C-alpha atoms as a printed R data frame, in Angstrom:
    type eleno elety resid chain resno       x       y       z
1   ATOM     1    CA   UNK     A     1   4.449 -38.509 -54.470
2   ATOM     2    CA   UNK     A     2   5.985 -37.561 -51.132
3   ATOM     3    CA   UNK     A     3   3.040 -35.298 -50.341
4   ATOM     4    CA   UNK     A     4   0.581 -38.108 -51.052
5   ATOM     5    CA   UNK     A     5   2.454 -40.453 -48.695
6   ATOM     6    CA   UNK     A     6   2.550 -37.802 -45.997
7   ATOM     7    CA   UNK     A     7  -1.169 -37.080 -46.241
8   ATOM     8    CA   UNK     A     8  -1.923 -40.809 -46.191
9   ATOM     9    CA   UNK     A     9   0.072 -41.241 -42.998
10  ATOM    10    CA   UNK     A    10  -1.680 -38.338 -41.291
11  ATOM    11    CA   UNK     A    11  -5.135 -39.561 -42.221
12  ATOM    12    CA   UNK     A    12  -7.241 -40.595 -39.190
13  ATOM    13    CA   UNK     A    13  -9.315 -43.687 -39.864
14  ATOM    14    CA   UNK     A    14 -12.359 -45.045 -38.082
15  ATOM    15    CA   UNK     A    15 -10.181 -47.848 -36.703
16  ATOM    16    CA   UNK     A    16  -7.866 -45.300 -35.075
17  ATOM    17    CA   UNK     A    17 -10.821 -43.588 -33.420
18  ATOM    18    CA   UNK     A    18 -12.223 -46.882 -32.129
19  ATOM    19    CA   UNK     A    19  -8.821 -47.973 -30.829
20  ATOM    20    CA   UNK     A    20  -8.366 -44.646 -29.049
21  ATOM    21    CA   UNK     A    21 -11.796 -44.867 -27.436
22  ATOM    22    CA   UNK     A    22 -11.212 -48.448 -26.292
23  ATOM    23    CA   UNK     A    23  -7.774 -47.623 -24.870
24  ATOM    24    CA   UNK     A    24  -9.084 -44.522 -23.083
25  ATOM    25    CA   UNK     A    25 -11.947 -46.537 -21.613
26  ATOM    26    CA   UNK     A    26  -9.538 -49.226 -20.453
27  ATOM    27    CA   UNK     A    27  -7.256 -46.580 -18.931
28  ATOM    28    CA   UNK     A    28 -10.212 -45.083 -17.099
29  ATOM    29    CA   UNK     A    29 -11.221 -48.488 -15.722
30  ATOM    30    CA   UNK     A    30  -7.687 -48.990 -14.430
31  ATOM    31    CA   UNK     A    31  -7.217 -45.556 -12.880
32  ATOM    32    CA   UNK     A    32 -10.663 -44.767 -11.514
33  ATOM    33    CA   UNK     A    33 -10.650 -47.304  -8.628
34  ATOM    34    CA   UNK     A    34  -7.444 -45.775  -7.309
35  ATOM    35    CA   UNK     A    35  -8.833 -42.260  -7.761
36  ATOM    36    CA   UNK     A    36 -12.053 -43.290  -5.990
37  ATOM    37    CA   UNK     A    37 -10.070 -44.589  -3.020
38  ATOM    38    CA   UNK     A    38  -8.037 -41.379  -2.896
39  ATOM    39    CA   UNK     A    39 -11.036 -39.021  -2.885
40  ATOM    40    CA   UNK     A    40 -12.738 -41.277  -0.352
41  ATOM    41    CA   UNK     A    41  -9.744 -40.970   1.953
42  ATOM    42    CA   UNK     A    42  -9.868 -37.144   1.916
43  ATOM    43    CA   UNK     A    43 -13.659 -36.848   2.138
44  ATOM    44    CA   UNK     A    44 -15.706 -36.308   5.280
45  ATOM    45    CA   UNK     A    45 -16.265 -39.829   6.663
46  ATOM    46    CA   UNK     A    46 -19.736 -38.881   7.914
47  ATOM    47    CA   UNK     A    47 -20.934 -38.247   4.357
48  ATOM    48    CA   UNK     A    48 -21.725 -41.631   2.796
49  ATOM    49    CA   UNK     A    49 -20.608 -42.095  -0.810
50  ATOM    50    CA   UNK     A    50 -22.583 -44.851  -2.470
51  ATOM    51    CA   UNK     A    51 -22.604 -43.665  -6.076
52  ATOM    52    CA   UNK     A    52 -20.049 -43.036  -8.800
53  ATOM    53    CA   UNK     A    53 -18.262 -39.773  -8.037
54  ATOM    54    CA   UNK     A    54 -15.230 -37.877  -9.298
55  ATOM    55    CA   UNK     A    55 -14.737 -35.197  -6.640
56  ATOM    56    CA   UNK     A    56 -14.252 -35.461  -2.872
57  ATOM    57    CA   UNK     A    57 -17.064 -34.343  -0.600
58  ATOM    58    CA   UNK     A    58 -16.148 -31.880   2.153
59  ATOM    59    CA   UNK     A    59 -12.350 -32.232   1.813
60  ATOM    60    CA   UNK     A    60 -10.632 -33.044   5.090
61  ATOM    61    CA   UNK     A    61  -7.496 -34.739   6.362
62  ATOM    62    CA   UNK     A    62  -9.336 -36.077   9.399
63  ATOM    63    CA   UNK     A    63  -9.063 -39.677   8.205
64  ATOM    64    CA   UNK     A    64  -5.289 -39.488   7.835
65  ATOM    65    CA   UNK     A    65  -4.938 -37.669  11.145
66  ATOM    66    CA   UNK     A    66  -6.854 -40.332  13.031
67  ATOM    67    CA   UNK     A    67  -5.076 -43.246  11.391
68  ATOM    68    CA   UNK     A    68  -1.616 -41.700  11.778
69  ATOM    69    CA   UNK     A    69  -2.281 -41.103  15.477
70  ATOM    70    CA   UNK     A    70  -2.504 -44.839  16.079
71  ATOM    71    CA   UNK     A    71  -0.317 -45.971  18.956
72  ATOM    72    CA   UNK     A    72   2.980 -47.471  17.822
73  ATOM    73    CA   UNK     A    73   2.598 -46.299  14.233
74  ATOM    74    CA   UNK     A    74   6.139 -44.944  13.856
75  ATOM    75    CA   UNK     A    75   7.662 -48.093  15.368
76  ATOM    76    CA   UNK     A    76   5.570 -50.278  13.074
77  ATOM    77    CA   UNK     A    77   6.576 -48.214  10.061
78  ATOM    78    CA   UNK     A    78  10.228 -48.643  11.028
79  ATOM    79    CA   UNK     A    79   9.777 -52.414  11.226
80  ATOM    80    CA   UNK     A    80   8.093 -52.481   7.799
81  ATOM    81    CA   UNK     A    81  10.855 -50.389   6.234
82  ATOM    82    CA   UNK     A    82  13.553 -52.513   7.864
83  ATOM    83    CA   UNK     A    83  12.012 -55.805   6.728
84  ATOM    84    CA   UNK     A    84  11.445 -54.465   3.221
85  ATOM    85    CA   UNK     A    85  15.009 -53.206   2.763
86  ATOM    86    CA   UNK     A    86  16.721 -56.154   4.472
87  ATOM    87    CA   UNK     A    87  14.470 -58.793   2.951
88  ATOM    88    CA   UNK     A    88  14.780 -57.353  -0.548
89  ATOM    89    CA   UNK     A    89  18.576 -57.062  -0.513
90  ATOM    90    CA   UNK     A    90  19.085 -60.529   0.942
91  ATOM    91    CA   UNK     A    91  16.540 -62.162  -1.345
92  ATOM    92    CA   UNK     A    92  17.944 -60.556  -4.503
93  ATOM    93    CA   UNK     A    93  21.502 -61.556  -3.597
94  ATOM    94    CA   UNK     A    94  20.746 -65.170  -2.641
95  ATOM    95    CA   UNK     A    95  18.262 -65.744  -5.459
96  ATOM    96    CA   UNK     A    96  20.682 -64.379  -8.048
97  ATOM    97    CA   UNK     A    97  23.554 -66.485  -6.706
98  ATOM    98    CA   UNK     A    98  21.420 -69.640  -6.725
99  ATOM    99    CA   UNK     A    99  20.355 -68.909 -10.314
100 ATOM   100    CA   UNK     A   100  23.999 -68.402 -11.300
101 ATOM   101    CA   UNK     A   101  24.969 -71.774  -9.810
102 ATOM   102    CA   UNK     A   102  22.318 -73.518 -11.886
103 ATOM   103    CA   UNK     A   103  23.760 -72.001 -15.058
104 ATOM   104    CA   UNK     A   104  27.152 -73.621 -14.438
105 ATOM   105    CA   UNK     A   105  27.488 -76.723 -16.587
106 ATOM   106    CA   UNK     A   106  30.173 -78.146 -14.283
107 ATOM   107    CA   UNK     A   107  27.947 -78.101 -11.195
108 ATOM   108    CA   UNK     A   108  27.572 -81.700  -9.903
109 ATOM   109    CA   UNK     A   109  24.028 -83.124 -10.221
110 ATOM   110    CA   UNK     A   110  22.848 -79.765 -11.555
111 ATOM   111    CA   UNK     A   111  19.739 -81.116 -13.292
112 ATOM   112    CA   UNK     A   112  18.693 -83.198 -10.282
113 ATOM   113    CA   UNK     A   113  18.951 -80.344  -7.784
114 ATOM   114    CA   UNK     A   114  17.233 -77.964 -10.174
115 ATOM   115    CA   UNK     A   115  14.232 -80.286 -10.452
116 ATOM   116    CA   UNK     A   116  14.120 -80.711  -6.674
117 ATOM   117    CA   UNK     A   117  14.012 -76.944  -6.242
118 ATOM   118    CA   UNK     A   118  11.289 -76.570  -8.881
119 ATOM   119    CA   UNK     A   119   9.099 -79.106  -7.033
120 ATOM   120    CA   UNK     A   120   8.924 -76.731  -4.057
121 ATOM   121    CA   UNK     A   121   6.918 -74.313  -6.212
122 ATOM   122    CA   UNK     A   122   4.057 -76.810  -6.346
123 ATOM   123    CA   UNK     A   123   4.253 -78.600  -2.982
124 ATOM   124    CA   UNK     A   124   4.052 -77.075   0.487
125 ATOM   125    CA   UNK     A   125   4.028 -78.558   3.957
126 ATOM   126    CA   UNK     A   126   1.101 -76.414   5.056
127 ATOM   127    CA   UNK     A   127   0.639 -73.881   7.830
128 ATOM   128    CA   UNK     A   128   1.011 -76.137  10.870
129 ATOM   129    CA   UNK     A   129   4.202 -77.929   9.735
130 ATOM   130    CA   UNK     A   130   5.643 -74.581   8.716
131 ATOM   131    CA   UNK     A   131   4.836 -73.150  12.143
132 ATOM   132    CA   UNK     A   132   6.538 -76.121  13.838
133 ATOM   133    CA   UNK     A   133   9.624 -75.757  11.645
134 ATOM   134    CA   UNK     A   134   9.927 -72.055  12.450
135 ATOM   135    CA   UNK     A   135   9.513 -72.863  16.131
136 ATOM   136    CA   UNK     A   136  12.241 -75.510  16.050
137 ATOM   137    CA   UNK     A   137  14.600 -73.017  14.391
138 ATOM   138    CA   UNK     A   138  13.810 -70.347  16.982
139 ATOM   139    CA   UNK     A   139  12.357 -67.917  14.468
140 ATOM   140    CA   UNK     A   140   9.052 -67.278  16.217
141 ATOM   141    CA   UNK     A   141   8.640 -63.798  17.724
142 ATOM   142    CA   UNK     A   142  11.854 -62.562  16.114
143 ATOM   143    CA   UNK     A   143  12.545 -60.121  13.309
144 ATOM   144    CA   UNK     A   144  14.153 -62.864  11.212
145 ATOM   145    CA   UNK     A   145  10.868 -64.694  10.778
146 ATOM   146    CA   UNK     A   146  10.082 -61.944   8.243
147 ATOM   147    CA   UNK     A   147  13.385 -62.341   6.386
148 ATOM   148    CA   UNK     A   148  14.762 -65.888   6.314
149 ATOM   149    CA   UNK     A   149  11.691 -67.847   5.065
150 ATOM   150    CA   UNK     A   150  11.455 -65.675   1.954
151 ATOM   151    CA   UNK     A   151  15.179 -65.258   1.374
152 ATOM   152    CA   UNK     A   152  15.062 -67.377  -1.792
153 ATOM   153    CA   UNK     A   153  12.200 -67.359  -4.286
154 ATOM   154    CA   UNK     A   154  12.172 -70.237  -6.767
155 ATOM   155    CA   UNK     A   155  10.053 -68.289  -9.254
156 ATOM   156    CA   UNK     A   156  12.452 -65.341  -9.184
157 ATOM   157    CA   UNK     A   157  15.379 -67.750  -9.414
158 ATOM   158    CA   UNK     A   158  13.957 -69.176 -12.653
159 ATOM   159    CA   UNK     A   159  13.623 -65.660 -14.065
160 ATOM   160    CA   UNK     A   160  17.227 -64.793 -13.224
161 ATOM   161    CA   UNK     A   161  18.520 -68.134 -14.535
162 ATOM   162    CA   UNK     A   162  16.715 -67.645 -17.837
163 ATOM   163    CA   UNK     A   163  18.046 -64.086 -18.095
164 ATOM   164    CA   UNK     A   164  21.629 -65.237 -17.524
165 ATOM   165    CA   UNK     A   165  21.318 -68.019 -20.083
166 ATOM   166    CA   UNK     A   166  19.790 -65.804 -22.765
167 ATOM   167    CA   UNK     A   167  21.126 -62.328 -21.989
168 ATOM   168    CA   UNK     A   168  24.679 -62.884 -20.776
169 ATOM   169    CA   UNK     A   169  27.199 -64.619 -23.089
170 ATOM   170    CA   UNK     A   170  28.651 -67.744 -21.525
171 ATOM   171    CA   UNK     A   171  32.038 -66.814 -22.981
172 ATOM   172    CA   UNK     A   172  32.370 -63.960 -20.480
173 ATOM   173    CA   UNK     A   173  32.430 -66.345 -17.559
174 ATOM   174    CA   UNK     A   174  34.737 -68.737 -19.359
175 ATOM   175    CA   UNK     A   175  37.199 -65.953 -20.207
176 ATOM   176    CA   UNK     A   176  37.224 -64.735 -16.613
177 ATOM   177    CA   UNK     A   177  37.744 -68.301 -15.412
178 ATOM   178    CA   UNK     A   178  40.746 -68.742 -17.716
179 ATOM   179    CA   UNK     A   179  42.194 -65.542 -16.261
180 ATOM   180    CA   UNK     A   180  42.019 -67.069 -12.784
181 ATOM   181    CA   UNK     A   181  38.710 -65.675 -11.515
182 ATOM   182    CA   UNK     A   182  36.719 -67.909  -9.185
183 ATOM   183    CA   UNK     A   183  32.920 -68.386  -9.147
184 ATOM   184    CA   UNK     A   184  32.383 -65.642  -6.547
185 ATOM   185    CA   UNK     A   185  34.519 -63.152  -8.467
186 ATOM   186    CA   UNK     A   186  32.696 -63.927 -11.705
187 ATOM   187    CA   UNK     A   187  29.347 -63.596  -9.960
188 ATOM   188    CA   UNK     A   188  30.009 -60.258  -8.253
189 ATOM   189    CA   UNK     A   189  32.198 -58.645 -10.918
190 ATOM   190    CA   UNK     A   190  30.452 -59.839 -14.103
191 ATOM   191    CA   UNK     A   191  27.062 -61.465 -13.592
192 ATOM   192    CA   UNK     A   192  25.551 -59.005 -11.116
193 ATOM   193    CA   UNK     A   193  26.388 -55.824 -13.087
194 ATOM   194    CA   UNK     A   194  25.110 -57.346 -16.342
195 ATOM   195    CA   UNK     A   195  21.920 -58.616 -14.679
196 ATOM   196    CA   UNK     A   196  20.704 -55.244 -13.449
197 ATOM   197    CA   UNK     A   197  17.372 -55.323 -15.393
198 ATOM   198    CA   UNK     A   198  16.228 -58.685 -14.022
199 ATOM   199    CA   UNK     A   199  17.579 -57.888 -10.550
200 ATOM   200    CA   UNK     A   200  15.535 -54.683 -10.483
201 ATOM   201    CA   UNK     A   201  12.513 -56.692 -11.576
202 ATOM   202    CA   UNK     A   202  12.716 -59.273  -8.821
203 ATOM   203    CA   UNK     A   203  13.649 -56.544  -6.327
204 ATOM   204    CA   UNK     A   204  10.334 -54.886  -7.112
205 ATOM   205    CA   UNK     A   205   8.501 -58.196  -6.675
206 ATOM   206    CA   UNK     A   206  10.143 -58.882  -3.319
207 ATOM   207    CA   UNK     A   207   9.810 -55.322  -2.015
208 ATOM   208    CA   UNK     A   208   6.072 -55.216  -2.766
209 ATOM   209    CA   UNK     A   209   5.551 -58.604  -1.114
210 ATOM   210    CA   UNK     A   210   7.548 -57.612   1.977
211 ATOM   211    CA   UNK     A   211   5.880 -54.226   2.309
212 ATOM   212    CA   UNK     A   212   2.341 -55.590   1.994
213 ATOM   213    CA   UNK     A   213   2.840 -58.679   4.154
214 ATOM   214    CA   UNK     A   214   0.957 -58.876   7.452
215 ATOM   215    CA   UNK     A   215  -0.182 -62.503   7.738
216 ATOM   216    CA   UNK     A   216   3.224 -63.746   8.915
217 ATOM   217    CA   UNK     A   217   3.135 -61.079  11.600
218 ATOM   218    CA   UNK     A   218  -0.238 -62.319  12.836
219 ATOM   219    CA   UNK     A   219   0.754 -66.011  12.843
220 ATOM   220    CA   UNK     A   220   4.434 -66.125  13.757
221 ATOM   221    CA   UNK     A   221   4.932 -63.004  15.874
222 ATOM   222    CA   UNK     A   222   2.262 -62.909  18.564
223 ATOM   223    CA   UNK     A   223   4.314 -62.311  21.714
224 ATOM   224    CA   UNK     A   224   6.361 -59.270  20.713
225 ATOM   225    CA   UNK     A   225   4.262 -56.252  19.756
226 ATOM   226    CA   UNK     A   226   7.435 -54.224  19.176
227 ATOM   227    CA   UNK     A   227   7.874 -56.166  15.935
228 ATOM   228    CA   UNK     A   228   4.407 -55.441  14.572
229 ATOM   229    CA   UNK     A   229   4.519 -54.235  10.982
230 ATOM   230    CA   UNK     A   230   2.673 -51.209   9.642
231 ATOM   231    CA   UNK     A   231   0.276 -53.359   7.631
232 ATOM   232    CA   UNK     A   232  -0.652 -55.508  10.632
233 ATOM   233    CA   UNK     A   233  -1.133 -52.449  12.833
234 ATOM   234    CA   UNK     A   234  -3.451 -50.889  10.261
235 ATOM   235    CA   UNK     A   235  -5.218 -54.232   9.890
236 ATOM   236    CA   UNK     A   236  -5.990 -54.199  13.611
237 ATOM   237    CA   UNK     A   237  -7.135 -50.594  13.287
238 ATOM   238    CA   UNK     A   238  -9.587 -51.617  10.573
239 ATOM   239    CA   UNK     A   239 -10.906 -54.464  12.718
240 ATOM   240    CA   UNK     A   240 -11.519 -52.020  15.557
241 ATOM   241    CA   UNK     A   241 -13.481 -49.757  13.237
242 ATOM   242    CA   UNK     A   242 -15.546 -52.708  12.039
243 ATOM   243    CA   UNK     A   243 -16.366 -53.644  15.639
244 ATOM   244    CA   UNK     A   244 -17.465 -50.078  16.368
245 ATOM   245    CA   UNK     A   245 -19.688 -50.018  13.310
246 ATOM   246    CA   UNK     A   246 -21.188 -53.375  14.245
247 ATOM   247    CA   UNK     A   247 -21.842 -52.184  17.790
248 ATOM   248    CA   UNK     A   248 -23.502 -49.036  16.459
249 ATOM   249    CA   UNK     A   249 -25.785 -51.073  14.203
250 ATOM   250    CA   UNK     A   250 -26.748 -53.358  17.085
251 ATOM   251    CA   UNK     A   251 -27.569 -50.390  19.314
252 ATOM   252    CA   UNK     A   252 -24.955 -51.239  21.949
253 ATOM   253    CA   UNK     A   253 -24.234 -47.670  23.083
254 ATOM   254    CA   UNK     A   254 -22.128 -48.752  26.070
255 ATOM   255    CA   UNK     A   255 -19.793 -50.761  23.904
256 ATOM   256    CA   UNK     A   256 -19.523 -47.949  21.396
257 ATOM   257    CA   UNK     A   257 -18.673 -45.454  24.113
258 ATOM   258    CA   UNK     A   258 -15.968 -47.676  25.539
259 ATOM   259    CA   UNK     A   259 -14.222 -48.273  22.226
260 ATOM   260    CA   UNK     A   260 -11.991 -45.504  20.937
261 ATOM   261    CA   UNK     A   261 -14.374 -42.641  21.514
262 ATOM   262    CA   UNK     A   262 -12.852 -40.236  19.008
263 ATOM   263    CA   UNK     A   263 -12.818 -42.860  16.279
264 ATOM   264    CA   UNK     A   264 -16.579 -43.003  16.398
265 ATOM   265    CA   UNK     A   265 -16.481 -40.377  13.637
266 ATOM   266    CA   UNK     A   266 -14.592 -42.718  11.380
267 ATOM   267    CA   UNK     A   267 -16.256 -45.387   9.293
268 ATOM   268    CA   UNK     A   268 -14.834 -48.713   8.138
269 ATOM   269    CA   UNK     A   269 -14.951 -47.500   4.531
270 ATOM   270    CA   UNK     A   270 -13.005 -44.327   5.252
271 ATOM   271    CA   UNK     A   271 -10.399 -46.226   7.267
272 ATOM   272    CA   UNK     A   272 -10.109 -48.857   4.558
273 ATOM   273    CA   UNK     A   273  -9.520 -46.218   1.890
274 ATOM   274    CA   UNK     A   274  -7.038 -44.288   4.024
275 ATOM   275    CA   UNK     A   275  -5.081 -47.426   4.869
276 ATOM   276    CA   UNK     A   276  -5.008 -48.433   1.208
277 ATOM   277    CA   UNK     A   277  -3.492 -45.086   0.273
278 ATOM   278    CA   UNK     A   278  -0.919 -45.213   3.070
279 ATOM   279    CA   UNK     A   279   0.376 -48.667   2.156
280 ATOM   280    CA   UNK     A   280   0.261 -48.069  -1.617
281 ATOM   281    CA   UNK     A   281   1.965 -44.695  -1.946
282 ATOM   282    CA   UNK     A   282   5.506 -45.862  -0.981
283 ATOM   283    CA   UNK     A   283   5.478 -48.531  -3.681
284 ATOM   284    CA   UNK     A   284   4.098 -46.075  -6.230
285 ATOM   285    CA   UNK     A   285   6.980 -43.736  -5.445
286 ATOM   286    CA   UNK     A   286   9.565 -46.485  -5.995
287 ATOM   287    CA   UNK     A   287   8.121 -48.034  -9.158
288 ATOM   288    CA   UNK     A   288   8.901 -45.167 -11.619
289 ATOM   289    CA   UNK     A   289  12.622 -45.506 -10.879
290 ATOM   290    CA   UNK     A   290  12.547 -49.247 -11.668
291 ATOM   291    CA   UNK     A   291  10.139 -49.216 -14.600
292 ATOM   292    CA   UNK     A   292  12.756 -49.107 -17.371
293 ATOM   293    CA   UNK     A   293  14.537 -52.103 -15.848
294 ATOM   294    CA   UNK     A   294  11.283 -53.894 -15.083
295 ATOM   295    CA   UNK     A   295  10.076 -54.078 -18.696
296 ATOM   296    CA   UNK     A   296  13.412 -55.257 -20.076
297 ATOM   297    CA   UNK     A   297  14.022 -57.722 -17.257
298 ATOM   298    CA   UNK     A   298  10.622 -59.386 -17.384
299 ATOM   299    CA   UNK     A   299  10.849 -59.797 -21.152
300 ATOM   300    CA   UNK     A   300  14.376 -61.199 -21.333
301 ATOM   301    CA   UNK     A   301  13.955 -63.252 -18.167
302 ATOM   302    CA   UNK     A   302  10.645 -64.786 -19.216
303 ATOM   303    CA   UNK     A   303  10.406 -68.549 -19.051
304 ATOM   304    CA   UNK     A   304  10.731 -70.071 -22.524
305 ATOM   305    CA   UNK     A   305   9.745 -73.649 -21.852
């Protein structure tokens, strides 16, 4: 009887084969675009690639060399790293503390303030009022314009609040309170350590958003080029390549010769692929270390109505 059960379990059915084929096809569709960008970034930019391909053509690091030689690249990378680390730590701390406050039943007008905060997810003042507010606070052309506006995320706060309500027993806080612990002690000594999965989840969200952000640099930091981020610097590099390509198509040889002579070998596609790899790789290196927390945190901290 045991042998029959074992052979039945090891039997491969047509459904298993179909499921495997579908999953492999889906995996290929997910991975191939990234692979295509990678091989495009290490291929000779003068060889156009307009068809489906799996191998690089004339392997070279010329694209990376030209992009990495951009003026101010190291300074811009330092700014991006600084804003990512500072913005992530501050956002995780403040968002988690705000979520903890909304879990306290004794908080005055808790329901009212919670609804007011939720409304901000759906309503925004718009770009011009936001610009005027930042100007009145003296945030324009400063490093803090990258940090303070995104210090608290309502969406992440809801995730943390739900996690605390469903994943952390309320009795722990009550017991600590009876022993004389205040709200800050309970938050730092109990809630934060027990909330590691959801904190890692929102940290990943915030870090990716901070690392990839360039629009705030373009709008709110126009007078101080020393605070340009890596993404904005590479964005300007791509625009320069597009102008060169447009000038070449229009036959304006003088303009082409005046604009970044060596970069004439580069193409907008090769620069775009190289930039994509440069800004994606750091996040890909961080994600594996947070994956085990990410899955648990996003499941337990999911909104349940």
